[in-house]
Coordinates of C-alpha atoms and ligand atoms in Angstrom, one line a residue:
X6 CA 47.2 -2.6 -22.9
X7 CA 49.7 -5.4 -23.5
X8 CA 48.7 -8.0 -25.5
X9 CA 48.3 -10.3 -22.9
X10 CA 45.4 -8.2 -21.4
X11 CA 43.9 -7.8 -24.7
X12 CA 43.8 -11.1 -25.1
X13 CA 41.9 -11.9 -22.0
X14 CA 40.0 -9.2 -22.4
X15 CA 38.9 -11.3 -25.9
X16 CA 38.5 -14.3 -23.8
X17 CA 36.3 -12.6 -21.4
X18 CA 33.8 -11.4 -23.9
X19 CA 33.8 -14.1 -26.0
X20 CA 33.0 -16.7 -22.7
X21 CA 31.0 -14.1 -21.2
X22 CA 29.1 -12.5 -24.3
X23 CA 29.5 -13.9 -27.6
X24 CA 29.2 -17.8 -26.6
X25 CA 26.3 -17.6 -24.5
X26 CA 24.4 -15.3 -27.2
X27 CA 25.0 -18.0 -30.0
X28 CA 23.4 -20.2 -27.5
X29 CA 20.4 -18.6 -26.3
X30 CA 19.4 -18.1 -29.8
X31 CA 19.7 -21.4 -30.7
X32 CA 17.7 -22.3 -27.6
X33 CA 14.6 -19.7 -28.2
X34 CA 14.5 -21.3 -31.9
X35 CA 14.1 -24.4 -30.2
X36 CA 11.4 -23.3 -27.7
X37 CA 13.0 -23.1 -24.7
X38 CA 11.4 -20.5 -22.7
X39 CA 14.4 -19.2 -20.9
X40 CA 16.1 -18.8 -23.9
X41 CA 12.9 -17.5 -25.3
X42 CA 12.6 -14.8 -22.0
X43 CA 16.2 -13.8 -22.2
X44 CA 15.9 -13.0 -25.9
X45 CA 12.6 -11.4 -25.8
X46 CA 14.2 -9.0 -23.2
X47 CA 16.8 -7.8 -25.4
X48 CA 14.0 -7.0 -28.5
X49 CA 11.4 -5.9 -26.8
X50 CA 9.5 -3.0 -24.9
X51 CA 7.0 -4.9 -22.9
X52 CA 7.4 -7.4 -20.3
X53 CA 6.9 -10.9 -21.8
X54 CA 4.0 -11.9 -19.7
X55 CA 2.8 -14.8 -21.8
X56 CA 6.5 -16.5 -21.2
X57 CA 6.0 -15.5 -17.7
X58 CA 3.1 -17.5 -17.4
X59 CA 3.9 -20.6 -19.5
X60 CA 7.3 -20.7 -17.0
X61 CA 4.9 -20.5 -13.7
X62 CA 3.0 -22.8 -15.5
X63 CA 5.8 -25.4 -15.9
X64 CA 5.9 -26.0 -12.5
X65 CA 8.4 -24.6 -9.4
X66 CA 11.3 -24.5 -11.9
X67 CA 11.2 -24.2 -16.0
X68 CA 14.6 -26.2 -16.1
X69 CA 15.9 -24.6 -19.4
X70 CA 19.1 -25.9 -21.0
X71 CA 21.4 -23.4 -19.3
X72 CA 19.3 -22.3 -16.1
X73 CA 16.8 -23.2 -13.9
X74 CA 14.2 -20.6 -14.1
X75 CA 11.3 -19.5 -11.7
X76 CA 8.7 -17.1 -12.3
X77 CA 6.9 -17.9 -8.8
X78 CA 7.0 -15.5 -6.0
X79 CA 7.2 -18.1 -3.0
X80 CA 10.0 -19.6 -5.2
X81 CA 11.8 -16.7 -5.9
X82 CA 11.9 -16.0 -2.0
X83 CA 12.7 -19.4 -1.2
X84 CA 15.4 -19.4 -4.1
X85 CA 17.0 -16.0 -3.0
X86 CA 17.7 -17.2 1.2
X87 CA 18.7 -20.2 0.1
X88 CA 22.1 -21.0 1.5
X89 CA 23.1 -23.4 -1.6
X90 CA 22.2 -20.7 -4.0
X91 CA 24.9 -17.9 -4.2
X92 CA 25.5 -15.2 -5.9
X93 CA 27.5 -14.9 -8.9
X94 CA 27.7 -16.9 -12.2
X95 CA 31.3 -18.4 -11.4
X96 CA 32.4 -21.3 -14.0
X97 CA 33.2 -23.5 -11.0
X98 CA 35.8 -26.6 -11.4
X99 CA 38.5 -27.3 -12.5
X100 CA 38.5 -28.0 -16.4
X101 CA 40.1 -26.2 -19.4
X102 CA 37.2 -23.9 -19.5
X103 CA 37.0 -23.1 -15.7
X104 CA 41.2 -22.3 -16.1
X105 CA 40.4 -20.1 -19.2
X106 CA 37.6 -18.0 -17.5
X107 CA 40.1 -17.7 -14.5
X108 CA 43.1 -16.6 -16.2
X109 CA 40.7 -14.4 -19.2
X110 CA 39.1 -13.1 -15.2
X111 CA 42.6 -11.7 -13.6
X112 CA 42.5 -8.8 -15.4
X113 CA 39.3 -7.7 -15.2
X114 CA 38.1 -4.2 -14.3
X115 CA 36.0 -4.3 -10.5
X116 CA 32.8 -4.0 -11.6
X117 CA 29.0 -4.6 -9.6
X118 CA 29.3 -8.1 -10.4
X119 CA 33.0 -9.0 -9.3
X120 CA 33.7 -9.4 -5.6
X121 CA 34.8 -8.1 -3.2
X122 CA 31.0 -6.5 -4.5
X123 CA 28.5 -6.7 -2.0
X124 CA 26.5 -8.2 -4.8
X125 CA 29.2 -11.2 -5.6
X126 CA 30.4 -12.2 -1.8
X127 CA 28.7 -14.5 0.4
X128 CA 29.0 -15.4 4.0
X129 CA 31.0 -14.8 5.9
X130 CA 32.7 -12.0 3.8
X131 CA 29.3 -10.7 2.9
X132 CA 28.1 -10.9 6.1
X133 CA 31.0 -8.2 7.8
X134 CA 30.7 -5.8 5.1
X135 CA 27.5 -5.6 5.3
X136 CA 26.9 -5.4 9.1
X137 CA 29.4 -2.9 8.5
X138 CA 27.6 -0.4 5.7
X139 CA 24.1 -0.6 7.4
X140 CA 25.8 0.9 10.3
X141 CA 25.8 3.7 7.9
X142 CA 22.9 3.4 6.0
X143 CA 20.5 3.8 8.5
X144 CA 16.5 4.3 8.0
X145 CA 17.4 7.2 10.5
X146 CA 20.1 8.5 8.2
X147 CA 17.6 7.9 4.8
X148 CA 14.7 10.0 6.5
X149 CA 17.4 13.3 7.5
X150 CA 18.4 12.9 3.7
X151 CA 14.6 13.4 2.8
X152 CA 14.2 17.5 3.0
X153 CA 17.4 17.5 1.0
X154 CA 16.2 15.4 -2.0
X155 CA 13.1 17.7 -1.5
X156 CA 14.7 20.8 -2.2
X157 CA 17.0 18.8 -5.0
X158 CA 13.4 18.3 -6.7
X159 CA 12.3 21.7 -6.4
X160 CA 15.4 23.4 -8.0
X161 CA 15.5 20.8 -10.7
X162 CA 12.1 21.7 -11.8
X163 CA 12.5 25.5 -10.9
X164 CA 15.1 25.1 -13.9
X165 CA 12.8 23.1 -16.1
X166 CA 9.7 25.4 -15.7
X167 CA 11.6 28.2 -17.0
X168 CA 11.6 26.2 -20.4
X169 CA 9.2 23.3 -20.4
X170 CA 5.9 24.7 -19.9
X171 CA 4.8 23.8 -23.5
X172 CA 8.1 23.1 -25.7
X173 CA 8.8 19.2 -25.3
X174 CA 11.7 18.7 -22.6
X175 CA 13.7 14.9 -21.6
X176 CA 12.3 14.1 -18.3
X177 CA 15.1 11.8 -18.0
X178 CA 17.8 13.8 -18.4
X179 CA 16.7 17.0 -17.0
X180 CA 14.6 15.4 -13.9
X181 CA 14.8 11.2 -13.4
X182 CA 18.1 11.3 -13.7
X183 CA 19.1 14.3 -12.1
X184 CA 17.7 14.1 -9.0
X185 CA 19.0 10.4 -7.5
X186 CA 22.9 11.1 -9.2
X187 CA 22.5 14.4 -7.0
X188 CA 21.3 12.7 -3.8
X189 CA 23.9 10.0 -3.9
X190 CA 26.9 12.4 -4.7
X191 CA 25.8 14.5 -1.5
X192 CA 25.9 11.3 0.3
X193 CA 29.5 10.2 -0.9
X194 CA 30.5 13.4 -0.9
X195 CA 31.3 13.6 -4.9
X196 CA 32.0 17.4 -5.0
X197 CA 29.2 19.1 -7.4
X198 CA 31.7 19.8 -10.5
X199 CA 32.3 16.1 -10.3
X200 CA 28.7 14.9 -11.0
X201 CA 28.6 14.9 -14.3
X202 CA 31.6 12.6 -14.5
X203 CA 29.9 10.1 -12.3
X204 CA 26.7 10.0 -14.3
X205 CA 28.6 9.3 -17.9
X206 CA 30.6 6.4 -15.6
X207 CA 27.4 5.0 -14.7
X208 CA 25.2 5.3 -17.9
X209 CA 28.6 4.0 -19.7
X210 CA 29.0 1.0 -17.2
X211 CA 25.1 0.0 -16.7
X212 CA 25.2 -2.6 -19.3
X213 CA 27.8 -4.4 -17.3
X214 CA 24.8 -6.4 -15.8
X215 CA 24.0 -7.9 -18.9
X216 CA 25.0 -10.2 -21.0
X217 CA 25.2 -10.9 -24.9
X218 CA 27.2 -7.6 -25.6
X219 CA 28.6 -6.9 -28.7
X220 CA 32.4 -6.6 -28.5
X221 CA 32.3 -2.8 -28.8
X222 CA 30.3 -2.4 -26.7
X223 CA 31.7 -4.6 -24.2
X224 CA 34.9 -2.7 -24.3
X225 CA 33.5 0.1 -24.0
X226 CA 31.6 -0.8 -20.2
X227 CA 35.4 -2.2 -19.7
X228 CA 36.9 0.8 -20.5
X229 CA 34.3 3.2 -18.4
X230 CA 34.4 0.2 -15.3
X231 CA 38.2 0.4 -15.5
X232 CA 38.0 4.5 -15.2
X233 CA 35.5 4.5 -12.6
X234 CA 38.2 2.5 -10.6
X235 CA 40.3 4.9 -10.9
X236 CA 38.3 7.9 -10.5
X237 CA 36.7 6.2 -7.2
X238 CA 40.5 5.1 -5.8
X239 CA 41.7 8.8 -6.0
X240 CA 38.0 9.8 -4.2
X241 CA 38.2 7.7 -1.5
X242 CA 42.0 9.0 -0.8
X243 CA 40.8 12.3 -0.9
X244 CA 37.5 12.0 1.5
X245 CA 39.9 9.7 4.1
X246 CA 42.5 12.9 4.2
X247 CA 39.6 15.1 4.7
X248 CA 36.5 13.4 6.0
X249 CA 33.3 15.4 5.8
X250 CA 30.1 15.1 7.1
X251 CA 28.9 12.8 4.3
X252 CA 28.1 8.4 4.2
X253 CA 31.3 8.1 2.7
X254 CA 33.3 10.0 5.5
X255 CA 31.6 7.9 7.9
X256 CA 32.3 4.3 5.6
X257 CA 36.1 4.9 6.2
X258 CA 35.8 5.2 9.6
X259 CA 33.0 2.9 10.5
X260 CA 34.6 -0.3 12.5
X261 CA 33.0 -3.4 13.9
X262 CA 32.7 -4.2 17.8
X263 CA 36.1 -6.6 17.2
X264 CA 37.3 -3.3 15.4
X265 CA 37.4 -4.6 11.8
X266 CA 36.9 -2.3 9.3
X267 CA 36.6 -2.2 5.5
X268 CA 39.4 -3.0 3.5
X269 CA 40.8 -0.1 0.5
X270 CA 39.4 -2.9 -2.2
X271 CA 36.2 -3.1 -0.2
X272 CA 35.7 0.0 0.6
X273 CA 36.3 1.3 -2.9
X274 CA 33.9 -1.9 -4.5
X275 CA 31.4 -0.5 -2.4
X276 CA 31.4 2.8 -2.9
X277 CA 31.3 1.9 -6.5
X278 CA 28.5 0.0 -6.1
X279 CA 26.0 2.4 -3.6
X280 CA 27.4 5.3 -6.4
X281 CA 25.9 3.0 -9.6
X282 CA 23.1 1.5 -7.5
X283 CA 21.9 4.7 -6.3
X284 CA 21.2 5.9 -9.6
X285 CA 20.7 3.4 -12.5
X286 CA 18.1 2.2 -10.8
X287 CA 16.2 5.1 -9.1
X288 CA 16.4 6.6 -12.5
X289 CA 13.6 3.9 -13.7
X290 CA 11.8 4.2 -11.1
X291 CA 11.1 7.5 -11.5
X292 CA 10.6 7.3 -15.9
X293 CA 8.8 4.6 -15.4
X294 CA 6.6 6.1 -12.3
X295 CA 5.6 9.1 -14.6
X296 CA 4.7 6.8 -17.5
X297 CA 2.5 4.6 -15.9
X298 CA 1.1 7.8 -14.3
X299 CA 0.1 9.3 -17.7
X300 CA -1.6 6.6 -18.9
X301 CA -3.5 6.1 -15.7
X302 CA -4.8 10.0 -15.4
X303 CA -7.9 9.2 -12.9
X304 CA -5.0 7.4 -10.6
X305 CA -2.8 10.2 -11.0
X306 CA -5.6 13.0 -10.4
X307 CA -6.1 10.7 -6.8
X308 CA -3.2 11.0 -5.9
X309 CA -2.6 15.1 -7.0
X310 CA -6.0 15.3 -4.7
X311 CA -4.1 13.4 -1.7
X312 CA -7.1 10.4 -1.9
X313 CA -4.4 8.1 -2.5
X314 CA -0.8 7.0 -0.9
X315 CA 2.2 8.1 -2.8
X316 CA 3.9 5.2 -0.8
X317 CA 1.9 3.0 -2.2
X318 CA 1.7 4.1 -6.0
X319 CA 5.4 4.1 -5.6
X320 CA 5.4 0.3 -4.8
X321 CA 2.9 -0.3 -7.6
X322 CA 5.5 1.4 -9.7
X323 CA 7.8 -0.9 -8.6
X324 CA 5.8 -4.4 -9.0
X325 CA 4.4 -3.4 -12.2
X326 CA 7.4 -2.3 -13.8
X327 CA 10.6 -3.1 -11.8
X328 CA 13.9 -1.4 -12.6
X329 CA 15.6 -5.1 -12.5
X330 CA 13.8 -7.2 -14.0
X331 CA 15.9 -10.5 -12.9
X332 CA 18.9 -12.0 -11.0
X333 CA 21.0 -14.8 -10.8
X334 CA 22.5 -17.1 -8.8
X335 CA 24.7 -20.3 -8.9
X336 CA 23.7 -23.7 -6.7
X337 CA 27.1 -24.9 -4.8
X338 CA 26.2 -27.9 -3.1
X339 CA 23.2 -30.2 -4.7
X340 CA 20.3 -28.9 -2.6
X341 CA 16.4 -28.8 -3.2
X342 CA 14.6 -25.6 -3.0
X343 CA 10.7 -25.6 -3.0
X344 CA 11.1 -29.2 -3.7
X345 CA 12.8 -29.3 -6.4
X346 CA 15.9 -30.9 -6.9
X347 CA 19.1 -28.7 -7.9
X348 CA 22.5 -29.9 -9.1
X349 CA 25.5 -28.2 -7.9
X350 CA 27.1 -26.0 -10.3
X351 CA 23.3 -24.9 -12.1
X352 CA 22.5 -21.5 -12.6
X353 CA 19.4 -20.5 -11.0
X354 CA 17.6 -17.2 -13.0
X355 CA 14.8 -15.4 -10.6
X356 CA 12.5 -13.4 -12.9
X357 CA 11.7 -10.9 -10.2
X358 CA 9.6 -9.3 -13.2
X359 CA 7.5 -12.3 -13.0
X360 CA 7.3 -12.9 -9.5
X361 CA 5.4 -9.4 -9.2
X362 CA 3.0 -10.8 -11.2
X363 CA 2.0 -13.8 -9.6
X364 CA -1.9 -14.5 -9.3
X365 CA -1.1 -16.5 -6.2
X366 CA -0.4 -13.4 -3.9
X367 CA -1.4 -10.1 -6.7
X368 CA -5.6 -9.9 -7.3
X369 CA -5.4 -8.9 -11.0
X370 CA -1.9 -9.0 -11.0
X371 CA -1.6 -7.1 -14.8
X372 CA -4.2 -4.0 -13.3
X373 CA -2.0 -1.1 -12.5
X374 CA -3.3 -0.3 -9.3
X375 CA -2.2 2.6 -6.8
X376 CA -4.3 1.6 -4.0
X377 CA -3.1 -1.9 -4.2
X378 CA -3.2 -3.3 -0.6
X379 CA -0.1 -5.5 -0.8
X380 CA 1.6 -3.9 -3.3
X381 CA 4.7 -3.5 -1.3
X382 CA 4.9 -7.8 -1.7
X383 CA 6.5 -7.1 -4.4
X384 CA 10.0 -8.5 -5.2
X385 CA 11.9 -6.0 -7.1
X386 CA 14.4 -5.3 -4.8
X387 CA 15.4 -9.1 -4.4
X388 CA 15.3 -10.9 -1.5
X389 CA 17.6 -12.4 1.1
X390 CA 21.1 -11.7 2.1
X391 CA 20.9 -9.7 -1.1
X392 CA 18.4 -7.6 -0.4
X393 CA 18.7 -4.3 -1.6
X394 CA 20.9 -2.1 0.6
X395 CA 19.4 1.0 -0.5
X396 CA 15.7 0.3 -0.3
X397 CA 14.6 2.8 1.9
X398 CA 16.5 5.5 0.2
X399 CA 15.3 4.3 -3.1
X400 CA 11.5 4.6 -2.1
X401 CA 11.6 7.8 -0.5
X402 CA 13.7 9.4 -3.6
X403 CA 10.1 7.7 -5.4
X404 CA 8.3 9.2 -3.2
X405 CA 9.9 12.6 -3.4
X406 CA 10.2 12.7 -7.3
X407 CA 6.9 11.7 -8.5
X408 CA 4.9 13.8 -5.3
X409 CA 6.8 16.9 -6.3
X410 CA 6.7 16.8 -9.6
X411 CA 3.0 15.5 -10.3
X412 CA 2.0 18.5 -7.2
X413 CA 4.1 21.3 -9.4
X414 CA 2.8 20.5 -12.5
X415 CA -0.5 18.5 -12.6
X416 CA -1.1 18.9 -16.0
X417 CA 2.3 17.0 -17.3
X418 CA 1.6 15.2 -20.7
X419 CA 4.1 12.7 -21.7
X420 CA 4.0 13.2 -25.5
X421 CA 4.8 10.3 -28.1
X422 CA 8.4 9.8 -29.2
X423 CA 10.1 8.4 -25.6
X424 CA 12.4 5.6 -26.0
X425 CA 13.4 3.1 -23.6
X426 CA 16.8 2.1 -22.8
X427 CA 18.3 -1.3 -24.5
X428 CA 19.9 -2.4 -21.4
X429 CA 18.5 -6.3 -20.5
X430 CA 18.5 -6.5 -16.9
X431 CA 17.7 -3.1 -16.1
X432 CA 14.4 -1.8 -17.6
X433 CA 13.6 2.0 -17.9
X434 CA 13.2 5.0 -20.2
X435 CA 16.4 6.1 -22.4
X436 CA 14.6 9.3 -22.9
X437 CA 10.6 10.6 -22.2
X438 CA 9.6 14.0 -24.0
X439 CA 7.0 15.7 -22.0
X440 CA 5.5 18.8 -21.7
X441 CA 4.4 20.6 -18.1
X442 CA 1.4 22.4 -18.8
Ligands
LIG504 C1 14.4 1.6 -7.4 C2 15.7 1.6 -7.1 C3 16.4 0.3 -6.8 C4 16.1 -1.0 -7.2 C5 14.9 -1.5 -8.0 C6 17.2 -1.8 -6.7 C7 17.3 -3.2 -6.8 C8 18.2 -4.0 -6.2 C9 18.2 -5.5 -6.4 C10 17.2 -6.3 -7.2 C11 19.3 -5.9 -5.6 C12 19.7 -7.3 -5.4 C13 20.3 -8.1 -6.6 C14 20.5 -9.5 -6.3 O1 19.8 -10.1 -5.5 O2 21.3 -10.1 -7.0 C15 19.9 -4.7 -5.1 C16 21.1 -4.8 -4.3 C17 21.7 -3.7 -3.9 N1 21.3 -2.4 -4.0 FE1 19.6 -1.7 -4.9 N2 18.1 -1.1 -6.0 C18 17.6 0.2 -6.0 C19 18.2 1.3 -5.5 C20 19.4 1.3 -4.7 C21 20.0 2.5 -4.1 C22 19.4 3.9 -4.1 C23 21.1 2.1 -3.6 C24 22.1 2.9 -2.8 C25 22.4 2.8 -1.6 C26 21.2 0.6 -3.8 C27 22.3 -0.2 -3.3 C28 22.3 -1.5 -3.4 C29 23.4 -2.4 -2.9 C30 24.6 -1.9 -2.2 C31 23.0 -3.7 -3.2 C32 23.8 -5.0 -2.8 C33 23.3 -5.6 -1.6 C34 23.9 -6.9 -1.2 O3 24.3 -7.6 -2.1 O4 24.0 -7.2 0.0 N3 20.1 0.2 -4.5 N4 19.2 -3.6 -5.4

């Protein structure tokens, strides 16, 4: 690294991490209840539901010092298909601190957050690539992937039985984990020996959602981001010399009715991001699935004895305790949402967390219920333009995971001593000891 990219590398953490930390914290002293919800998510296990309520409370917005904040559900909507509300966090403008984050910004590593991202364009950019990947990412081609993930399930926990019928064993690692990083490699045809590599890029880069890093750590996700470019530049090369049968294959060649197709930076930003998406995520799903499973045994036992929908306790998994727990977004032209006034340039946080527990559209919206009628209303796969890309995948890996496992092993005790992971943004189990019976 020269010393000019070490020094924007400084710049980036310090604008990015260190500044904003300094003053949240000085803000949650103070009372503000953004600052208060960002901080609480960074100490704590369980959702901050009291902040939740004292925001929904505060009207359609809680307009904090740095954000405006909604915990509403018909706001969060409203917020997320807004046109004036876009995603990323851009310092916009032209002043000395806009010019610093721009130069500190040019040598940044691609990341899930940096366009061309799915998750940081907008129209009309966003629009193309994205007509262009759903071509791929059918419902059609999610349901063929289903007997596969099926089978994935089943050898994962033919390993496990052979050792976990009564000595402790990391459902994460061995099983939560496992079985999504599998699926999505067969999808983007990652060879098997190259699995592994993916997952340590993915649990090393997850983090990169959040901010308030410490500046190890930060350079760290930068270094793992950086080699993930890399490693996904050379994999792309190699699928478009020879294309398989695989989503990727078909990504390369996919082209519009004008013929456009996805560009190399594209192409590789997205493959990137369905890689990262299509675990980090689906990993707490499934930890958090099984948890909430254990402590509701009578749900569980209904749902063993087929009286209840796994599609359904799957989407109570998912409103209850969602794998993202927020987003943001930035206003670009002064606009009202829900009524409510919004400058240009203000960042707009969406506690999808909170939304999910909104009294206005959840009946005793803090009962874990798996026979919820509307529990797929929740919101924790966003909304809008941004919704998630990998929905349907994501549910029916659920789906798979938890039926499969609970079926198997109907007796599986989660025993104390799990810890849960200290990312902000995305909420699940670091590790979760349990036995099989
Ligand atoms: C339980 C699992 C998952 C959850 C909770 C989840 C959640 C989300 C959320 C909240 C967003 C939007 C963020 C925003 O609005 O700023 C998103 C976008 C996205 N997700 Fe997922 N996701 C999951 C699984 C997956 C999977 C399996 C894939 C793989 C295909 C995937 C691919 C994507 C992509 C590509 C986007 C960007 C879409 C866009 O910006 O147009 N996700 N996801």
């Amino acid at each position: 690294m020269s010393l000019t990219t070490t020094a924007q590398a400084r710049t980036r953490w310090v604008l990015g991490h260190a500044l904003p930390t300094v003053a949240i914290s000085r803000q949650a002293r103070r009372g503000d209840l953004q600052g208060m919800a960002i901080k609480h998510s960074s100490t704590s296990q369980d959702l901050p539901l009291d902040l939740f309520a004292q925001i929904r409370a505060a009207g359609t917005f809680y307009d904090g010092r740095f954000s405006s904040v909604t915990a509403r559900h018909a706001v969060v909507r409203e917020t997320l298909t807004s046109p004036d509300v876009q995603a990323g966090l851009g310092i916009d403008g032209s002043g000395p601190v806009a010019r610093l984050a721009r130069w500190a910004g040019s040598s940044s590593p691609l990341g899930p957050l940096a366009p061309p991202s799915l998750l940081a364009t907008e129209p009309p950019d966003h629009t193309r690539m994205r007509r262009l990947v759903t071509r791929v990412f059918t419902v059609r081609a999610v349901e063929r992937l289903r007997t596969r993930t099926e089978e994935v399930a089943h050898e994962l926990l033919d390993d496990l039985s052979r050792t976990a019928r009564t000595t402790p064993v990391d459902l994460v690692d061995a099983y939560a984990a496992l079985l999504p990083v599998t699926v999505i490699c067969e999808i983007l045809g990652v060879p098997l020996e190259e699995r592994d590599v993916v997952r340590r890029f993915g649990t090393l880069a997850a983090p990169s959602l959040d901010m308030g890093l410490p500046s190890a750590r930060f350079r760290e996700v930068e270094d793992a981001l950086r080699e993930f470019d890399g490693w996904l530049q050379r994999h792309v090369d190699r699928v478009r010399r020879r294309p398989g049968d695989d989503l990727l294959s078909q990504l390369v060649a996919v082209r519009d009715d004008d013929g456009g197709a996805l560009s190399d930076a594209e192409l590789i930003s997205t493959s990137g991001l369905v890689l990262a998406a299509g675990f980090e995520t689906t990993v707490n799903l499934i930890g958090n699935g099984v948890s909430l499973l254990a402590q509701h045994p009578e749900q569980r036992a209904a749902l063993v004895a087929g009286d209840a929908a796994w599609t359904t306790a799957v989407d109570e998994v998912l409103r209850f305790d969602p794998p993202v727990l927020l987003t943001g977004r930035t206003v670009t032209r002064d606009t009202e949402v829900a009524g409510h006034p919004l400058r240009r340039g203000r960042i707009v946080t969406t506690l999808l967390a909170a939304a999910n527990r909104d009294p206005e559209v959840f009946t005793a919206p803090d009962a874990f219920d798996v026979r919820r009628d509307n529990a797929g209303d929740h919101l924790s796969f966003s909304g809008g333009r941004h919704y998630c890309l990998g929905a349907a995948l994501a549910r029916m890996e659920g789906v798979v995971a938890l039926q499969v496992l609970h079926e198997r092993f109907p007796d599986l005790a989660v025993i104390p001593g799990g810890r849960r992971r200290t990312t902000r943004i995305l909420r699940g189990w670091e590790t979760l000891p349990v036995t099989l019976g």
